[in-house]
Amino acid sequence: MKQVAFLIVLMAFTLNAYSQGSFTEKTFHEFMAIAEDRMFTLENTDENFVFITGNGQKMGRTAIKEATSTMSVINEFSDLTVNQSGGTAIVSGIIDQKISQKENPSDVFEYKGVFTAVWADQNNKWVLMSWQHSDYRPDNQ
């Protein structure tokens, strides 16, 4: 009986040590809320993070940090789909952005696009690996 109890405790410990946390729509919204007026929270991105803009420009963490230091970004997300496979989560949906320069907040650029974002569980912490935008074109217009 002691062997069975020991085996159950050992199995529970092992499963807990190797199990991945769930990445849900709530996780996504919580992550994006931390970003405040920036596009991403760079503290929660992988060091090799890649952002591909709607016009195809590729940016890393340093370029994103420089670009977002001079602007304010307000994001609204809709039509989200969240898929998780083990320690990888993929979120896609529609993003509505209002972007302004901090020096001139009344001059607002509005952007609507579709996005795909990839997160990875690294040491029990979700880290943003990549983000890609494309212009929103309903009905392939």
Tab-separated table of N, CA and C in Angstrom:
chain	number	residue	atom	x	y	z
A	1	MET	N	0.822	-1.190	0.000
A	1	MET	CA	0.000	0.000	0.000
A	1	MET	C	0.870	1.259	0.000
A	2	LYS	N	1.970	1.236	0.773
A	2	LYS	CA	2.866	2.383	0.813
A	2	LYS	C	3.483	2.618	-0.560
A	3	GLN	N	3.767	1.512	-1.284
A	3	GLN	CA	4.361	1.658	-2.607
A	3	GLN	C	3.388	2.336	-3.577
A	4	VAL	N	2.107	1.985	-3.481
A	4	VAL	CA	1.098	2.588	-4.351
A	4	VAL	C	0.956	4.078	-4.035
A	5	ALA	N	0.906	4.429	-2.767
A	5	ALA	CA	0.798	5.832	-2.372
A	5	ALA	C	2.019	6.616	-2.841
A	6	PHE	N	3.200	6.034	-2.674
A	6	PHE	CA	4.427	6.692	-3.113
A	6	PHE	C	4.415	6.891	-4.628
A	7	LEU	N	3.966	5.865	-5.356
A	7	LEU	CA	3.905	5.947	-6.814
A	7	LEU	C	2.928	7.038	-7.259
A	8	ILE	N	1.788	7.156	-6.603
A	8	ILE	CA	0.803	8.193	-6.944
A	8	ILE	C	1.382	9.580	-6.697
A	9	VAL	N	2.044	9.781	-5.570
A	9	VAL	CA	2.652	11.077	-5.259
A	9	VAL	C	3.739	11.397	-6.282
A	10	LEU	N	4.547	10.426	-6.617
A	10	LEU	CA	5.612	10.626	-7.603
A	10	LEU	C	5.038	10.981	-8.973
A	11	MET	N	3.988	10.310	-9.399
A	11	MET	CA	3.349	10.600	-10.682
A	11	MET	C	2.749	11.998	-10.685
A	12	ALA	N	2.090	12.381	-9.611
A	12	ALA	CA	1.491	13.713	-9.521
A	12	ALA	C	2.568	14.794	-9.601
A	13	PHE	N	3.670	14.581	-8.915
A	13	PHE	CA	4.772	15.544	-8.959
A	13	PHE	C	5.340	15.659	-10.366
A	14	THR	N	5.539	14.516	-11.018
A	14	THR	CA	6.099	14.500	-12.372
A	14	THR	C	5.161	15.187	-13.353
A	15	LEU	N	3.885	14.886	-13.296
A	15	LEU	CA	2.918	15.528	-14.196
A	15	LEU	C	2.869	17.026	-13.971
A	16	ASN	N	2.907	17.451	-12.735
A	16	ASN	CA	2.882	18.878	-12.422
A	16	ASN	C	4.137	19.564	-12.949
A	17	ALA	N	5.269	18.911	-12.837
A	17	ALA	CA	6.530	19.510	-13.281
A	17	ALA	C	6.580	19.682	-14.791
A	18	TYR	N	5.934	18.797	-15.532
A	18	TYR	CA	6.012	18.837	-16.987
A	18	TYR	C	4.754	19.377	-17.662
A	19	SER	N	3.747	19.742	-16.930
A	19	SER	CA	2.519	20.221	-17.557
A	19	SER	C	2.652	21.686	-17.957
A	20	GLN	N	2.014	22.040	-19.037
A	20	GLN	CA	2.016	23.414	-19.536
A	20	GLN	C	0.771	24.117	-19.009
A	21	GLY	N	0.906	25.409	-18.747
A	21	GLY	CA	-0.256	26.194	-18.380
A	21	GLY	C	-1.102	26.461	-19.609
A	22	SER	N	-2.356	26.708	-19.403
A	22	SER	CA	-3.247	27.001	-20.520
A	22	SER	C	-3.099	28.442	-20.962
A	23	PHE	N	-3.059	28.635	-22.255
A	23	PHE	CA	-3.063	29.971	-22.843
A	23	PHE	C	-4.451	30.159	-23.424
A	24	THR	N	-5.181	31.123	-22.893
A	24	THR	CA	-6.562	31.347	-23.294
A	24	THR	C	-6.732	32.768	-23.822
A	25	GLU	N	-7.931	33.064	-24.261
A	25	GLU	CA	-8.240	34.432	-24.700
A	25	GLU	C	-8.024	35.409	-23.543
A	26	LYS	N	-8.350	34.980	-22.339
A	26	LYS	CA	-8.122	35.820	-21.156
A	26	LYS	C	-6.626	36.087	-20.975
A	27	THR	N	-5.782	35.066	-21.163
A	27	THR	CA	-4.335	35.239	-21.066
A	27	THR	C	-3.866	36.284	-22.068
A	28	PHE	N	-4.370	36.190	-23.296
A	28	PHE	CA	-4.000	37.139	-24.339
A	28	PHE	C	-4.375	38.566	-23.928
A	29	HIS	N	-5.617	38.769	-23.485
A	29	HIS	CA	-6.058	40.115	-23.093
A	29	HIS	C	-5.258	40.645	-21.904
A	30	GLU	N	-4.951	39.789	-20.949
A	30	GLU	CA	-4.134	40.219	-19.809
A	30	GLU	C	-2.747	40.647	-20.268
A	31	PHE	N	-2.161	39.879	-21.159
A	31	PHE	CA	-0.843	40.212	-21.690
A	31	PHE	C	-0.880	41.565	-22.414
A	32	MET	N	-1.877	41.770	-23.249
A	32	MET	CA	-1.949	43.004	-24.020
A	32	MET	C	-2.293	44.202	-23.126
A	33	ALA	N	-3.016	43.988	-22.043
A	33	ALA	CA	-3.331	45.086	-21.124
A	33	ALA	C	-2.077	45.601	-20.429
A	34	ILE	N	-1.106	44.734	-20.205
A	34	ILE	CA	0.150	45.136	-19.573
A	34	ILE	C	0.910	46.117	-20.466
A	35	ALA	N	0.695	46.011	-21.781
A	35	ALA	CA	1.443	46.819	-22.737
A	35	ALA	C	1.102	48.307	-22.662
A	36	GLU	N	0.045	48.681	-21.977
A	36	GLU	CA	-0.390	50.070	-21.836
A	36	GLU	C	-0.494	50.739	-23.198
A	37	ASP	N	0.309	51.751	-23.473
A	37	ASP	CA	0.184	52.472	-24.741
A	37	ASP	C	1.256	52.050	-25.745
A	38	ARG	N	1.830	50.887	-25.535
A	38	ARG	CA	2.822	50.352	-26.471
A	38	ARG	C	2.207	49.175	-27.207
A	39	MET	N	2.811	48.796	-28.285
A	39	MET	CA	2.288	47.652	-29.031
A	39	MET	C	2.537	46.357	-28.282
A	40	PHE	N	3.729	46.195	-27.714
A	40	PHE	CA	4.096	44.965	-27.027
A	40	PHE	C	4.773	45.299	-25.710
A	41	THR	N	4.693	44.381	-24.783
A	41	THR	CA	5.482	44.478	-23.577
A	41	THR	C	6.794	43.767	-23.862
A	42	LEU	N	7.829	44.526	-24.125
A	42	LEU	CA	9.091	43.934	-24.553
A	42	LEU	C	9.727	43.057	-23.473
A	43	GLU	N	9.373	43.288	-22.229
A	43	GLU	CA	9.898	42.453	-21.152
A	43	GLU	C	9.368	41.027	-21.272
A	44	ASN	N	8.266	40.843	-21.984
A	44	ASN	CA	7.668	39.520	-22.135
A	44	ASN	C	7.790	38.998	-23.562
A	45	THR	N	8.798	39.474	-24.281
A	45	THR	CA	9.067	38.950	-25.608
A	45	THR	C	10.398	38.189	-25.577
A	46	ASP	N	10.514	37.232	-26.459
A	46	ASP	CA	11.747	36.483	-26.587
A	46	ASP	C	12.838	37.404	-27.128
A	47	GLU	N	14.088	37.122	-26.793
A	47	GLU	CA	15.185	37.977	-27.279
A	47	GLU	C	15.280	37.956	-28.796
A	48	ASN	N	14.759	36.921	-29.446
A	48	ASN	CA	14.757	36.842	-30.908
A	48	ASN	C	13.397	37.195	-31.504
A	49	PHE	N	12.578	37.921	-30.748
A	49	PHE	CA	11.243	38.319	-31.188
A	49	PHE	C	11.288	39.002	-32.560
A	50	VAL	N	10.307	38.674	-33.405
A	50	VAL	CA	10.196	39.268	-34.726
A	50	VAL	C	8.782	39.811	-34.908
A	51	PHE	N	8.689	41.062	-35.377
A	51	PHE	CA	7.414	41.690	-35.709
A	51	PHE	C	7.436	42.012	-37.194
A	52	ILE	N	6.406	41.567	-37.907
A	52	ILE	CA	6.297	41.885	-39.331
A	52	ILE	C	5.085	42.778	-39.493
A	53	THR	N	5.334	43.992	-39.997
A	53	THR	CA	4.289	45.012	-40.112
A	53	THR	C	3.353	44.705	-41.277
A	54	GLY	N	2.286	45.467	-41.370
A	54	GLY	CA	1.311	45.305	-42.447
A	54	GLY	C	1.895	45.503	-43.828
A	55	ASN	N	2.972	46.278	-43.923
A	55	ASN	CA	3.603	46.477	-45.239
A	55	ASN	C	4.808	45.555	-45.446
A	56	GLY	N	4.998	44.594	-44.553
A	56	GLY	CA	6.040	43.594	-44.727
A	56	GLY	C	7.374	43.918	-44.081
A	57	GLN	N	7.468	45.070	-43.408
A	57	GLN	CA	8.724	45.435	-42.755
A	57	GLN	C	8.961	44.521	-41.551
A	58	LYS	N	10.181	44.013	-41.418
A	58	LYS	CA	10.550	43.127	-40.318
A	58	LYS	C	11.274	43.941	-39.257
A	59	MET	N	10.835	43.794	-38.009
A	59	MET	CA	11.439	44.531	-36.905
A	59	MET	C	11.730	43.587	-35.748
A	60	GLY	N	12.869	43.797	-35.100
A	60	GLY	CA	13.224	43.051	-33.891
A	60	GLY	C	12.899	43.873	-32.656
A	61	ARG	N	13.303	43.377	-31.511
A	61	ARG	CA	13.001	44.047	-30.231
A	61	ARG	C	13.549	45.470	-30.179
A	62	THR	N	14.786	45.679	-30.612
A	62	THR	CA	15.400	47.003	-30.536
A	62	THR	C	14.637	48.007	-31.395
A	63	ALA	N	14.301	47.624	-32.621
A	63	ALA	CA	13.560	48.522	-33.517
A	63	ALA	C	12.170	48.828	-32.971
A	64	ILE	N	11.503	47.831	-32.405
A	64	ILE	CA	10.173	48.046	-31.811
A	64	ILE	C	10.286	49.012	-30.636
A	65	LYS	N	11.282	48.819	-29.796
A	65	LYS	CA	11.467	49.682	-28.621
A	65	LYS	C	11.682	51.124	-29.052
A	66	GLU	N	12.516	51.339	-30.068
A	66	GLU	CA	12.759	52.691	-30.564
A	66	GLU	C	11.494	53.309	-31.153
A	67	ALA	N	10.770	52.541	-31.958
A	67	ALA	CA	9.565	53.060	-32.607
A	67	ALA	C	8.473	53.393	-31.598
A	68	THR	N	8.275	52.522	-30.622
A	68	THR	CA	7.179	52.739	-29.678
A	68	THR	C	7.523	53.763	-28.599
A	69	SER	N	8.777	54.162	-28.496
A	69	SER	CA	9.134	55.163	-27.483
A	69	SER	C	8.578	56.544	-27.834
A	70	THR	N	8.254	56.769	-29.100
A	70	THR	CA	7.758	58.084	-29.530
A	70	THR	C	6.272	58.083	-29.836
A	71	MET	N	5.600	56.947	-29.675
A	71	MET	CA	4.187	56.885	-30.043
A	71	MET	C	3.336	56.250	-28.960
A	72	SER	N	2.057	56.541	-29.058
A	72	SER	CA	1.053	55.895	-28.218
A	72	SER	C	0.196	55.022	-29.118
A	73	VAL	N	-0.100	53.819	-28.654
A	73	VAL	CA	-0.883	52.877	-29.442
A	73	VAL	C	-2.046	52.379	-28.596
A	74	ILE	N	-3.245	52.493	-29.134
A	74	ILE	CA	-4.430	51.933	-28.487
A	74	ILE	C	-4.908	50.793	-29.378
A	75	ASN	N	-5.014	49.608	-28.800
A	75	ASN	CA	-5.409	48.412	-29.552
A	75	ASN	C	-6.767	47.909	-29.106
A	76	GLU	N	-7.551	47.481	-30.071
A	76	GLU	CA	-8.783	46.741	-29.794
A	76	GLU	C	-8.725	45.474	-30.628
A	77	PHE	N	-9.080	44.358	-30.000
A	77	PHE	CA	-9.000	43.067	-30.669
A	77	PHE	C	-10.385	42.452	-30.779
A	78	SER	N	-10.620	41.747	-31.893
A	78	SER	CA	-11.897	41.055	-32.074
A	78	SER	C	-11.667	39.774	-32.878
A	79	ASP	N	-12.691	38.952	-32.940
A	79	ASP	CA	-12.663	37.699	-33.701
A	79	ASP	C	-11.433	36.851	-33.373
A	80	LEU	N	-11.111	36.743	-32.091
A	80	LEU	CA	-9.911	36.011	-31.685
A	80	LEU	C	-10.103	34.500	-31.779
A	81	THR	N	-9.051	33.840	-32.207
A	81	THR	CA	-8.957	32.387	-32.193
A	81	THR	C	-7.670	32.043	-31.462
A	82	VAL	N	-7.772	31.189	-30.456
A	82	VAL	CA	-6.604	30.776	-29.675
A	82	VAL	C	-6.445	29.270	-29.819
A	83	ASN	N	-5.264	28.865	-30.249
A	83	ASN	CA	-4.935	27.443	-30.353
A	83	ASN	C	-3.659	27.195	-29.566
A	84	GLN	N	-3.654	26.103	-28.806
A	84	GLN	CA	-2.480	25.743	-28.030
A	84	GLN	C	-2.136	24.292	-28.282
A	85	SER	N	-0.850	24.061	-28.478
A	85	SER	CA	-0.333	22.710	-28.580
A	85	SER	C	0.868	22.636	-27.655
A	86	GLY	N	0.710	21.993	-26.529
A	86	GLY	CA	1.787	21.912	-25.543
A	86	GLY	C	2.211	23.290	-25.101
A	87	GLY	N	3.488	23.599	-25.292
A	87	GLY	CA	4.034	24.875	-24.857
A	87	GLY	C	4.023	25.959	-25.917
A	88	THR	N	3.218	25.790	-26.967
A	88	THR	CA	3.103	26.801	-28.012
A	88	THR	C	1.654	27.231	-28.143
A	89	ALA	N	1.429	28.546	-28.200
A	89	ALA	CA	0.084	29.083	-28.383
A	89	ALA	C	0.095	30.031	-29.576
A	90	ILE	N	-0.941	29.926	-30.402
A	90	ILE	CA	-1.083	30.793	-31.562
A	90	ILE	C	-2.416	31.518	-31.439
A	91	VAL	N	-2.360	32.848	-31.546
A	91	VAL	CA	-3.560	33.672	-31.464
A	91	VAL	C	-3.686	34.429	-32.781
A	92	SER	N	-4.877	34.428	-33.338
A	92	SER	CA	-5.125	35.214	-34.540
A	92	SER	C	-6.432	35.962	-34.363
A	93	GLY	N	-6.585	37.045	-35.114
A	93	GLY	CA	-7.798	37.828	-35.014
A	93	GLY	C	-7.671	39.134	-35.775
A	94	ILE	N	-8.547	40.051	-35.446
A	94	ILE	CA	-8.570	41.375	-36.063
A	94	ILE	C	-8.101	42.387	-35.031
A	95	ILE	N	-7.265	43.334	-35.481
A	95	ILE	CA	-6.761	44.383	-34.609
A	95	ILE	C	-7.158	45.735	-35.187
A	96	ASP	N	-7.737	46.564	-34.335
A	96	ASP	CA	-8.016	47.967	-34.663
A	96	ASP	C	-7.061	48.797	-33.820
A	97	GLN	N	-6.275	49.632	-34.482
A	97	GLN	CA	-5.290	50.435	-33.769
A	97	GLN	C	-5.525	51.923	-34.014
A	98	LYS	N	-5.249	52.669	-32.976
A	98	LYS	CA	-5.178	54.120	-33.066
A	98	LYS	C	-3.764	54.481	-32.611
A	99	ILE	N	-2.994	55.057	-33.532
A	99	ILE	CA	-1.585	55.340	-33.285
A	99	ILE	C	-1.361	56.841	-33.411
A	100	SER	N	-0.697	57.405	-32.408
A	100	SER	CA	-0.362	58.824	-32.464
A	100	SER	C	1.047	59.032	-31.930
A	101	GLN	N	1.675	60.092	-32.388
A	101	GLN	CA	2.975	60.471	-31.863
A	101	GLN	C	2.749	61.146	-30.514
A	102	LYS	N	3.579	60.857	-29.550
A	102	LYS	CA	3.424	61.443	-28.220
A	102	LYS	C	3.531	62.958	-28.268
A	103	GLU	N	4.303	63.492	-29.231
A	103	GLU	CA	4.448	64.943	-29.370
A	103	GLU	C	3.199	65.597	-29.937
A	104	ASN	N	2.386	64.847	-30.677
A	104	ASN	CA	1.186	65.394	-31.303
A	104	ASN	C	0.044	64.381	-31.178
A	105	PRO	N	-0.517	64.226	-29.975
A	105	PRO	CA	-1.512	63.181	-29.747
A	105	PRO	C	-2.834	63.382	-30.498
A	106	SER	N	-3.086	64.583	-31.015
A	106	SER	CA	-4.348	64.800	-31.726
A	106	SER	C	-4.295	64.287	-33.168
A	107	ASP	N	-3.111	64.037	-33.696
A	107	ASP	CA	-2.956	63.503	-35.044
A	107	ASP	C	-2.914	61.976	-34.949
A	108	VAL	N	-4.065	61.339	-35.190
A	108	VAL	CA	-4.211	59.904	-34.973
A	108	VAL	C	-4.290	59.167	-36.309
A	109	PHE	N	-3.465	58.150	-36.442
A	109	PHE	CA	-3.497	57.254	-37.595
A	109	PHE	C	-4.263	56.013	-37.164
A	110	GLU	N	-5.260	55.613	-37.960
A	110	GLU	CA	-6.037	54.423	-37.631
A	110	GLU	C	-5.673	53.302	-38.591
A	111	TYR	N	-5.519	52.115	-38.037
A	111	TYR	CA	-5.140	50.945	-38.821
A	111	TYR	C	-6.023	49.777	-38.422
A	112	LYS	N	-6.493	49.030	-39.409
A	112	LYS	CA	-7.237	47.800	-39.144
A	112	LYS	C	-6.537	46.680	-39.894
A	113	GLY	N	-6.230	45.626	-39.178
A	113	GLY	CA	-5.535	44.516	-39.802
A	113	GLY	C	-5.914	43.193	-39.180
A	114	VAL	N	-5.418	42.150	-39.788
A	114	VAL	CA	-5.503	40.818	-39.202
A	114	VAL	C	-4.117	40.498	-38.673
A	115	PHE	N	-4.046	39.694	-37.629
A	115	PHE	CA	-2.753	39.395	-37.026
A	115	PHE	C	-2.680	37.929	-36.630
A	116	THR	N	-1.464	37.470	-36.529
A	116	THR	CA	-1.157	36.162	-35.961
A	116	THR	C	0.009	36.356	-35.005
A	117	ALA	N	-0.130	35.843	-33.810
A	117	ALA	CA	0.914	35.962	-32.788
A	117	ALA	C	1.234	34.573	-32.248
A	118	VAL	N	2.508	34.346	-31.966
A	118	VAL	CA	2.954	33.047	-31.453
A	118	VAL	C	3.622	33.255	-30.101
A	119	TRP	N	3.162	32.502	-29.101
A	119	TRP	CA	3.754	32.511	-27.764
A	119	TRP	C	4.358	31.144	-27.482
A	120	ALA	N	5.373	31.133	-26.625
A	120	ALA	CA	5.971	29.880	-26.165
A	120	ALA	C	6.087	29.922	-24.648
A	121	ASP	N	5.858	28.794	-24.034
A	121	ASP	CA	6.025	28.674	-22.590
A	121	ASP	C	7.507	28.425	-22.322
A	122	GLN	N	8.163	29.407	-21.704
A	122	GLN	CA	9.575	29.289	-21.352
A	122	GLN	C	9.698	29.391	-19.840
A	123	ASN	N	10.074	28.306	-19.211
A	123	ASN	CA	10.216	28.263	-17.750
A	123	ASN	C	8.935	28.705	-17.047
A	124	ASN	N	7.806	28.164	-17.506
A	124	ASN	CA	6.477	28.449	-16.947
A	124	ASN	C	6.067	29.907	-17.078
A	125	LYS	N	6.562	30.586	-18.089
A	125	LYS	CA	6.179	31.969	-18.381
A	125	LYS	C	5.911	32.069	-19.878
A	126	TRP	N	4.751	32.620	-20.250
A	126	TRP	CA	4.437	32.787	-21.657
A	126	TRP	C	5.237	33.957	-22.208
A	127	VAL	N	5.930	33.710	-23.317
A	127	VAL	CA	6.793	34.701	-23.947
A	127	VAL	C	6.368	34.847	-25.408
A	128	LEU	N	6.212	36.095	-25.848
A	128	LEU	CA	5.821	36.363	-27.226
A	128	LEU	C	7.018	36.150	-28.142
A	129	MET	N	6.856	35.273	-29.126
A	129	MET	CA	7.938	34.930	-30.041
A	129	MET	C	7.867	35.739	-31.334
A	130	SER	N	6.649	35.886	-31.892
A	130	SER	CA	6.503	36.617	-33.148
A	130	SER	C	5.091	37.174	-33.277
A	131	TRP	N	4.989	38.212	-34.100
A	131	TRP	CA	3.708	38.878	-34.361
A	131	TRP	C	3.736	39.337	-35.799
A	132	GLN	N	2.671	39.067	-36.535
A	132	GLN	CA	2.606	39.449	-37.933
A	132	GLN	C	1.266	40.108	-38.218
A	133	HIS	N	1.300	41.249	-38.894
A	133	HIS	CA	0.100	41.981	-39.321
A	133	HIS	C	-0.072	41.855	-40.824
A	134	SER	N	-1.283	41.877	-41.271
A	134	SER	CA	-1.625	42.075	-42.678
A	134	SER	C	-2.817	43.014	-42.700
A	135	ASP	N	-2.945	43.796	-43.754
A	135	ASP	CA	-4.082	44.692	-43.861
A	135	ASP	C	-5.378	43.884	-43.879
A	136	TYR	N	-6.415	44.409	-43.223
A	136	TYR	CA	-7.720	43.762	-43.181
A	136	TYR	C	-8.432	44.029	-44.497
A	137	ARG	N	-8.826	42.959	-45.144
A	137	ARG	CA	-9.547	43.069	-46.421
A	137	ARG	C	-10.755	42.150	-46.359
A	138	PRO	N	-11.888	42.690	-45.932
A	138	PRO	CA	-13.084	41.823	-45.848
A	138	PRO	C	-13.488	41.359	-47.241
A	139	ASP	N	-13.881	40.132	-47.322
A	139	ASP	CA	-14.348	39.543	-48.588
A	139	ASP	C	-13.315	39.681	-49.706
A	140	ASN	N	-12.017	39.612	-49.358
A	140	ASN	CA	-10.915	39.656	-50.318
A	140	ASN	C	-10.914	40.905	-51.205
A	141	GLN	N	-11.339	42.029	-50.661
A	141	GLN	CA	-11.365	43.277	-51.446
A	141	GLN	C	-9.989	43.853	-51.578
